Amino acid sequence: MHIAIDKDLCIGAGQCALTAPEVFTQDDEGYSTVLPGREDGGGSPLLREAARACPVGAITVSETVS
């Protein structure tokens, strides 16, 4: 998996961090970021739900191609 957060769209609502706290957190400015070591989603079953929960659609999750 590949997670991308559009920092220009992110409004810091925190829905991703509430939905999948094992993958997302908020930085010092309050914007969403992926936790270190979780750039691949860490196998979280809630990863896609967290992306859908973003009120502005700032998070995209895509399959990685090997």
Short mmCIF file of N, CA, C and O in Angstrom, two decimals, residues 12-21 24 26 32 49-55 59:
data_model
loop_
_atom_site.label_atom_id
_atom_site.label_comp_id
_atom_site.label_asym_id
_atom_site.label_seq_id
_atom_site.Cartn_x
_atom_site.Cartn_y
_atom_site.Cartn_z
N GLY A 12 -6.81 19.45 8.89
CA GLY A 12 -6.52 19.06 10.26
C GLY A 12 -7.72 18.60 11.05
O GLY A 12 -7.73 18.71 12.27
N ALA A 13 -8.73 18.06 10.37
CA ALA A 13 -9.93 17.59 11.07
C ALA A 13 -9.63 16.41 11.99
O ALA A 13 -10.30 16.22 12.99
N GLY A 14 -8.62 15.61 11.65
CA GLY A 14 -8.19 14.52 12.52
C GLY A 14 -9.01 13.25 12.42
O GLY A 14 -8.82 12.33 13.22
N GLN A 15 -9.91 13.16 11.46
CA GLN A 15 -10.73 11.96 11.33
C GLN A 15 -9.89 10.72 11.02
O GLN A 15 -10.20 9.63 11.48
N CYS A 16 -8.81 10.91 10.27
CA CYS A 16 -7.94 9.77 9.96
C CYS A 16 -7.28 9.23 11.23
O CYS A 16 -7.24 8.02 11.44
N ALA A 17 -6.79 10.13 12.07
CA ALA A 17 -6.14 9.72 13.31
C ALA A 17 -7.13 9.09 14.29
O ALA A 17 -6.76 8.19 15.05
N LEU A 18 -8.36 9.53 14.26
CA LEU A 18 -9.38 8.92 15.11
C LEU A 18 -9.78 7.53 14.60
O LEU A 18 -10.04 6.63 15.39
N THR A 19 -9.81 7.37 13.28
CA THR A 19 -10.23 6.11 12.68
C THR A 19 -9.12 5.07 12.70
O THR A 19 -9.38 3.90 12.98
N ALA A 20 -7.90 5.46 12.38
CA ALA A 20 -6.77 4.53 12.32
C ALA A 20 -5.56 5.12 13.05
O ALA A 20 -4.57 5.51 12.44
N PRO A 21 -5.63 5.19 14.38
CA PRO A 21 -4.54 5.81 15.14
C PRO A 21 -3.23 5.05 15.07
O PRO A 21 -2.19 5.59 15.44
N PHE A 24 -2.10 6.94 11.45
CA PHE A 24 -2.09 8.39 11.30
C PHE A 24 -1.95 9.11 12.64
O PHE A 24 -2.38 8.62 13.67
N GLN A 26 -1.32 13.59 14.01
CA GLN A 26 -1.31 14.98 13.56
C GLN A 26 0.03 15.60 13.95
O GLN A 26 0.54 15.35 15.05
N SER A 32 -2.59 16.21 9.29
CA SER A 32 -2.41 14.76 9.30
C SER A 32 -1.07 14.36 8.72
O SER A 32 -0.56 14.97 7.79
N GLU A 49 -10.84 3.04 5.38
CA GLU A 49 -11.93 3.75 6.06
C GLU A 49 -11.45 5.11 6.56
O GLU A 49 -12.18 6.09 6.49
N ALA A 50 -10.21 5.17 7.04
CA ALA A 50 -9.65 6.45 7.49
C ALA A 50 -9.54 7.43 6.33
O ALA A 50 -9.84 8.61 6.47
N ALA A 51 -9.13 6.94 5.16
CA ALA A 51 -9.05 7.80 3.98
C ALA A 51 -10.44 8.30 3.59
O ALA A 51 -10.61 9.47 3.25
N ARG A 52 -11.43 7.42 3.64
CA ARG A 52 -12.80 7.83 3.32
C ARG A 52 -13.36 8.82 4.33
O ARG A 52 -14.20 9.65 4.01
N ALA A 53 -12.89 8.74 5.57
CA ALA A 53 -13.39 9.62 6.63
C ALA A 53 -12.90 11.05 6.49
O ALA A 53 -13.48 11.96 7.10
N CYS A 54 -11.86 11.27 5.70
CA CYS A 54 -11.33 12.62 5.53
C CYS A 54 -12.39 13.50 4.87
O CYS A 54 -12.84 13.21 3.76
N PRO A 55 -12.80 14.59 5.54
CA PRO A 55 -13.89 15.41 4.99
C PRO A 55 -13.53 16.18 3.72
O PRO A 55 -14.42 16.62 3.00
N ILE A 59 -6.57 12.32 1.62
CA ILE A 59 -5.80 11.08 1.74
C ILE A 59 -6.14 10.15 0.59
O ILE A 59 -7.33 9.89 0.32
#
